[in-house]
């Protein structure tokens, strides 16, 4: 890659002008929905020239703003009727791209709010010819609740979400009973929910709430954590955690058939 492509860029633009015309919006859902406690904290980072180029070239075809204004036709979005897995929070997208490349018959809808990561994943998908990746920009709760039809997903991945370690911030954690009820309504029976974290207290919470939810069943006979499956690559963030001596916990749960366990389904 030329040196210029790796340099950080700070485009000059008029006040109110989009950062990337035709690219991801700064706040796609705007004020259409209630203000609530978010499980994510948008980060302001510089976008490299290569990431900016990918955002402007590829967003119109492979990007999606989570505006909550329509229900998606996933077959139309991907151009085929293959199974779709939702990944919430993909960082810089390296693991997402590797998993998409290893399983081209599965479509990956990857959503995040980190603009450099969005650009990086688009660049990786373009370079590797990954036609099975679409990048979502915005709040995953709005995506699930407003834009995905019941039983439309074949899997859910949540890798290394923000652990919000301070007790007063635990309410911001994504994996909560209410979130699981919403996700259950969008997952087909048999769909795999795969979570991973290197924060032990959060792993315990994940295990507790997934085990207690009637819509899911642990794939592990002992009811505990799963070994890291071969299909989940070692991420850069995970490597940093391992270097710090953190233990990584994987959780693999299946969506149970409708009616089993009297699972509460929400189409709200």
Short mmCIF file of C-alpha atoms in Angstrom, two decimals:
data_model
loop_
_atom_site.label_atom_id
_atom_site.label_comp_id
_atom_site.label_asym_id
_atom_site.label_seq_id
_atom_site.Cartn_x
_atom_site.Cartn_y
_atom_site.Cartn_z
CA UNK A 1 0.00 0.00 0.00
CA UNK A 2 1.43 3.47 -0.86
CA UNK A 3 2.48 5.57 2.08
CA UNK A 4 -0.24 8.10 1.31
CA UNK A 5 -2.91 5.43 1.74
CA UNK A 6 -1.93 4.77 5.32
CA UNK A 7 -1.79 8.41 6.38
CA UNK A 8 -4.62 9.82 8.47
CA UNK A 9 -6.86 12.32 6.71
CA UNK A 10 -8.96 15.12 8.12
CA UNK A 11 -11.24 16.33 5.33
CA UNK A 12 -12.31 19.96 5.36
CA UNK A 13 -16.07 20.46 5.08
CA UNK A 14 -18.70 23.02 5.86
CA UNK A 15 -20.65 22.79 9.09
CA UNK A 16 -23.43 20.23 8.74
CA UNK A 17 -21.91 18.67 5.63
CA UNK A 18 -21.65 14.85 5.81
CA UNK A 19 -18.21 13.52 6.65
CA UNK A 20 -18.41 11.07 3.74
CA UNK A 21 -20.99 12.14 1.12
CA UNK A 22 -22.89 9.01 0.16
CA UNK A 23 -21.36 7.15 3.09
CA UNK A 24 -22.53 6.34 6.63
CA UNK A 25 -24.61 8.98 8.38
CA UNK A 26 -23.53 10.39 11.72
CA UNK A 27 -26.87 9.58 13.41
CA UNK A 28 -29.01 7.53 11.03
CA UNK A 29 -31.95 7.00 13.40
CA UNK A 30 -31.94 10.66 14.44
CA UNK A 31 -34.69 11.57 16.87
CA UNK A 32 -37.19 9.04 15.52
CA UNK A 33 -36.83 6.77 18.55
CA UNK A 34 -36.75 7.11 22.31
CA UNK A 35 -33.62 8.18 24.07
CA UNK A 36 -32.41 5.31 26.22
CA UNK A 37 -29.29 3.95 27.83
CA UNK A 38 -26.96 2.70 25.11
CA UNK A 39 -24.74 -0.35 25.32
CA UNK A 40 -22.11 1.34 23.16
CA UNK A 41 -20.07 4.51 23.27
CA UNK A 42 -19.26 5.98 19.85
CA UNK A 43 -15.53 6.58 19.48
CA UNK A 44 -14.03 9.40 17.46
CA UNK A 45 -10.98 8.14 15.62
CA UNK A 46 -9.16 9.29 12.56
CA UNK A 47 -10.01 7.58 9.32
CA UNK A 48 -7.14 6.59 7.05
CA UNK A 49 -7.13 7.47 3.38
CA UNK A 50 -7.71 3.81 2.49
CA UNK A 51 -10.68 3.54 4.84
CA UNK A 52 -12.14 6.80 3.54
CA UNK A 53 -11.79 5.56 -0.04
CA UNK A 54 -13.60 2.32 0.83
CA UNK A 55 -16.41 4.20 2.58
CA UNK A 56 -17.02 6.47 -0.38
CA UNK A 57 -16.68 3.79 -3.07
CA UNK A 58 -18.40 0.86 -1.43
CA UNK A 59 -20.95 2.22 1.04
CA UNK A 60 -23.70 2.77 -1.56
CA UNK A 61 -23.56 -0.92 -2.53
CA UNK A 62 -22.48 -2.68 0.68
CA UNK A 63 -23.39 -0.26 3.46
CA UNK A 64 -26.60 0.17 5.43
CA UNK A 65 -27.64 3.01 7.72
CA UNK A 66 -29.71 1.76 10.64
CA UNK A 67 -32.47 4.36 10.45
CA UNK A 68 -35.33 2.18 11.69
CA UNK A 69 -37.61 3.35 8.88
CA UNK A 70 -38.22 0.06 7.06
CA UNK A 71 -38.12 -3.71 7.42
CA UNK A 72 -35.25 -5.15 5.44
CA UNK A 73 -35.63 -7.75 2.74
CA UNK A 74 -32.43 -9.65 3.48
CA UNK A 75 -32.57 -11.64 0.25
CA UNK A 76 -32.69 -8.36 -1.64
CA UNK A 77 -29.93 -6.84 0.50
CA UNK A 78 -27.53 -9.71 -0.24
CA UNK A 79 -28.84 -10.69 -3.66
CA UNK A 80 -29.57 -14.26 -2.59
CA UNK A 81 -31.59 -16.29 -0.10
CA UNK A 82 -28.67 -17.74 1.87
CA UNK A 83 -28.70 -17.83 5.68
CA UNK A 84 -27.89 -14.55 7.41
CA UNK A 85 -25.88 -14.12 10.59
CA UNK A 86 -25.93 -10.83 12.48
CA UNK A 87 -22.68 -9.70 14.07
CA UNK A 88 -22.94 -6.89 16.61
CA UNK A 89 -19.72 -4.95 17.15
CA UNK A 90 -16.93 -6.02 14.80
CA UNK A 91 -14.09 -3.66 15.71
CA UNK A 92 -11.80 -3.33 12.72
CA UNK A 93 -13.45 -6.23 10.95
CA UNK A 94 -10.50 -8.61 10.54
CA UNK A 95 -12.22 -11.57 12.23
CA UNK A 96 -15.49 -10.80 10.42
CA UNK A 97 -13.76 -10.88 7.05
CA UNK A 98 -11.92 -14.12 7.84
CA UNK A 99 -15.13 -15.86 8.92
CA UNK A 100 -16.98 -14.61 5.85
CA UNK A 101 -14.20 -15.86 3.60
CA UNK A 102 -14.20 -19.28 5.29
CA UNK A 103 -17.99 -19.69 4.90
CA UNK A 104 -19.10 -18.00 1.65
CA UNK A 105 -22.52 -19.68 1.76
CA UNK A 106 -23.46 -17.67 4.86
CA UNK A 107 -24.26 -13.96 4.61
CA UNK A 108 -22.91 -11.70 7.35
CA UNK A 109 -24.68 -8.51 8.38
CA UNK A 110 -22.10 -6.76 10.58
CA UNK A 111 -23.19 -3.67 12.52
CA UNK A 112 -21.04 -1.17 14.42
CA UNK A 113 -20.79 2.57 15.06
CA UNK A 114 -17.01 2.89 14.59
CA UNK A 115 -16.36 4.63 11.28
CA UNK A 116 -12.72 3.52 10.81
CA UNK A 117 -13.80 -0.08 11.43
CA UNK A 118 -16.61 0.24 8.91
CA UNK A 119 -14.17 1.51 6.32
CA UNK A 120 -11.63 -1.19 7.15
CA UNK A 121 -14.17 -4.02 6.85
CA UNK A 122 -15.41 -2.66 3.52
CA UNK A 123 -11.82 -2.49 2.31
CA UNK A 124 -11.14 -6.07 3.42
CA UNK A 125 -14.35 -7.33 1.81
CA UNK A 126 -13.47 -5.59 -1.45
CA UNK A 127 -9.90 -6.87 -1.46
CA UNK A 128 -10.96 -10.46 -0.71
CA UNK A 129 -14.03 -10.40 -2.99
CA UNK A 130 -16.41 -11.10 -0.11
CA UNK A 131 -19.84 -10.64 -1.66
CA UNK A 132 -21.45 -12.10 1.49
CA UNK A 133 -20.70 -9.10 3.76
CA UNK A 134 -22.87 -6.06 4.40
CA UNK A 135 -21.90 -3.35 6.89
CA UNK A 136 -24.50 -1.71 9.11
CA UNK A 137 -24.03 1.68 10.75
CA UNK A 138 -25.98 2.44 13.91
CA UNK A 139 -27.78 1.00 16.90
CA UNK A 140 -28.17 -2.79 16.79
CA UNK A 141 -31.27 -2.60 19.01
CA UNK A 142 -33.06 -0.46 16.43
CA UNK A 143 -31.89 -2.81 13.70
CA UNK A 144 -33.29 -5.84 15.52
CA UNK A 145 -36.49 -4.22 16.69
CA UNK A 146 -37.49 -2.13 13.69
CA UNK A 147 -35.72 -3.48 10.61
CA UNK A 148 -35.55 -7.27 10.87
CA UNK A 149 -38.51 -9.60 10.42
CA UNK A 150 -39.33 -12.41 12.85
CA UNK A 151 -37.31 -15.59 12.23
CA UNK A 152 -35.11 -13.83 9.67
CA UNK A 153 -31.71 -14.63 11.20
CA UNK A 154 -29.77 -17.88 11.33
CA UNK A 155 -27.22 -16.74 13.86
CA UNK A 156 -26.06 -13.98 16.18
CA UNK A 157 -22.45 -13.12 17.08
CA UNK A 158 -21.40 -10.79 19.87
CA UNK A 159 -17.64 -10.87 20.31
CA UNK A 160 -15.92 -8.87 23.04
CA UNK A 161 -18.64 -6.29 23.70
CA UNK A 162 -17.87 -3.42 26.03
CA UNK A 163 -17.90 -5.02 29.52
CA UNK A 164 -18.79 -1.76 31.29
CA UNK A 165 -16.82 -2.95 34.32
CA UNK A 166 -18.02 -0.37 36.85
CA UNK A 167 -21.05 -1.58 38.79
CA UNK A 168 -23.03 1.58 38.10
CA UNK A 169 -22.58 0.94 34.37
CA UNK A 170 -23.71 -2.71 34.32
CA UNK A 171 -27.12 -1.58 33.03
CA UNK A 172 -25.34 -0.60 29.81
CA UNK A 173 -24.20 -4.15 29.04
CA UNK A 174 -25.75 -5.53 25.87
CA UNK A 175 -26.43 -9.10 27.00
CA UNK A 176 -29.49 -8.62 29.20
CA UNK A 177 -32.81 -10.51 29.40
CA UNK A 178 -34.67 -7.86 27.37
CA UNK A 179 -32.10 -7.97 24.59
CA UNK A 180 -32.27 -11.77 24.45
CA UNK A 181 -36.07 -11.69 24.16
CA UNK A 182 -35.80 -9.29 21.23
CA UNK A 183 -33.07 -11.38 19.59
CA UNK A 184 -35.06 -14.58 20.11
CA UNK A 185 -37.92 -13.12 18.09
CA UNK A 186 -35.62 -12.55 15.11
CA UNK A 187 -33.76 -15.87 15.25
CA UNK A 188 -34.99 -19.01 13.56
CA UNK A 189 -35.23 -22.20 15.65
CA UNK A 190 -31.81 -23.82 15.75
CA UNK A 191 -29.96 -20.53 15.18
CA UNK A 192 -26.65 -20.28 17.03
CA UNK A 193 -25.97 -17.46 19.46
CA UNK A 194 -22.22 -17.08 19.99
CA UNK A 195 -20.81 -14.68 22.55
CA UNK A 196 -17.22 -14.23 23.65
CA UNK A 197 -15.60 -12.04 26.29
CA UNK A 198 -12.35 -11.77 28.21
CA UNK A 199 -14.03 -10.07 31.17
CA UNK A 200 -14.85 -12.82 33.67
CA UNK A 201 -17.70 -11.03 35.54
CA UNK A 202 -19.42 -10.27 32.25
CA UNK A 203 -18.95 -13.88 31.12
CA UNK A 204 -20.73 -14.99 34.29
CA UNK A 205 -23.59 -12.59 33.62
CA UNK A 206 -23.86 -13.79 30.01
CA UNK A 207 -23.99 -17.40 31.14
CA UNK A 208 -26.60 -16.64 33.78
CA UNK A 209 -29.00 -14.69 31.56
CA UNK A 210 -28.66 -17.04 28.58
CA UNK A 211 -29.21 -20.08 30.78
CA UNK A 212 -32.27 -18.48 32.41
CA UNK A 213 -33.88 -17.41 29.13
CA UNK A 214 -36.47 -19.93 27.89
CA UNK A 215 -35.72 -19.17 24.26
CA UNK A 216 -32.19 -20.59 24.34
CA UNK A 217 -30.42 -23.80 25.28
CA UNK A 218 -26.74 -24.27 26.03
CA UNK A 219 -24.90 -26.44 23.51
CA UNK A 220 -22.60 -27.66 26.29
CA UNK A 221 -23.84 -30.72 28.15
CA UNK A 222 -22.36 -29.45 31.41
CA UNK A 223 -24.18 -26.13 31.08
CA UNK A 224 -20.95 -24.14 31.09
CA UNK A 225 -18.65 -22.31 28.72
CA UNK A 226 -17.61 -23.72 25.36
CA UNK A 227 -14.07 -24.19 24.06
CA UNK A 228 -13.21 -21.59 21.44
CA UNK A 229 -14.59 -23.10 18.22
CA UNK A 230 -12.20 -23.38 15.31
CA UNK A 231 -14.42 -21.15 13.17
CA UNK A 232 -13.90 -18.12 15.41
CA UNK A 233 -10.52 -16.57 14.59
CA UNK A 234 -8.28 -15.16 17.28
CA UNK A 235 -8.97 -11.43 17.18
CA UNK A 236 -6.49 -8.64 17.79
CA UNK A 237 -8.51 -7.48 20.78
CA UNK A 238 -8.56 -11.03 22.13
CA UNK A 239 -4.80 -11.28 21.76
CA UNK A 240 -4.40 -8.11 23.79
CA UNK A 241 -6.56 -9.60 26.52
CA UNK A 242 -4.59 -12.82 26.53
CA UNK A 243 -1.36 -10.83 26.80
CA UNK A 244 -2.80 -9.25 29.94
CA UNK A 245 -3.55 -12.68 31.40
CA UNK A 246 -7.29 -12.54 30.77
CA UNK A 247 -9.15 -15.81 30.23
CA UNK A 248 -11.45 -15.79 27.21
CA UNK A 249 -14.88 -17.37 27.57
CA UNK A 250 -17.03 -18.53 24.65
CA UNK A 251 -20.75 -19.16 25.04
CA UNK A 252 -22.68 -21.17 22.43
CA UNK A 253 -26.45 -21.34 22.76
CA UNK A 254 -29.14 -22.54 20.34
CA UNK A 255 -32.51 -20.94 19.71
CA UNK A 256 -35.03 -23.54 20.84
CA UNK A 257 -38.04 -24.45 18.65
CA UNK A 258 -40.97 -22.10 19.11
CA UNK A 259 -43.20 -23.17 21.96
CA UNK A 260 -40.52 -25.07 23.84
CA UNK A 261 -39.92 -23.58 27.26
CA UNK A 262 -42.82 -21.15 26.71
CA UNK A 263 -40.39 -18.62 25.29
CA UNK A 264 -41.69 -15.09 25.20
CA UNK A 265 -41.57 -13.80 21.64
CA UNK A 266 -41.56 -10.11 20.89
CA UNK A 267 -42.39 -8.60 17.53
CA UNK A 268 -42.23 -5.10 18.96
#
